Coordinates of C-alpha atoms in Angstrom, one line a residue:
M171 CA 20.3 17.3 -32.3
V172 CA 18.5 15.6 -35.4
D173 CA 16.6 13.9 -32.7
N174 CA 14.7 17.0 -32.1
S175 CA 13.9 17.5 -35.8
S176 CA 12.8 13.8 -36.0
E177 CA 10.4 14.4 -32.8
S178 CA 8.9 17.3 -34.3
L179 CA 8.0 15.6 -37.7
R180 CA 6.4 12.7 -35.9
R181 CA 4.5 14.9 -33.5
G182 CA 3.3 16.5 -36.5
Y183 CA 2.5 13.2 -38.4
R184 CA 0.5 12.1 -35.5
M185 CA -1.6 15.4 -35.0
E186 CA -2.3 14.7 -38.8
S187 CA -3.4 11.3 -38.5
S188 CA -5.6 11.9 -35.3
L189 CA -7.3 14.8 -37.0
D190 CA -7.9 12.3 -40.1
A191 CA -9.2 9.7 -37.7
S192 CA -11.7 12.2 -36.2
R193 CA -13.1 13.0 -39.8

């Protein structure tokens, strides 16, 4: 179950990283 939470956090971090790179 914890894996799901970790995946969500990783996805959010990746999305933020992508947005920052696009900036």
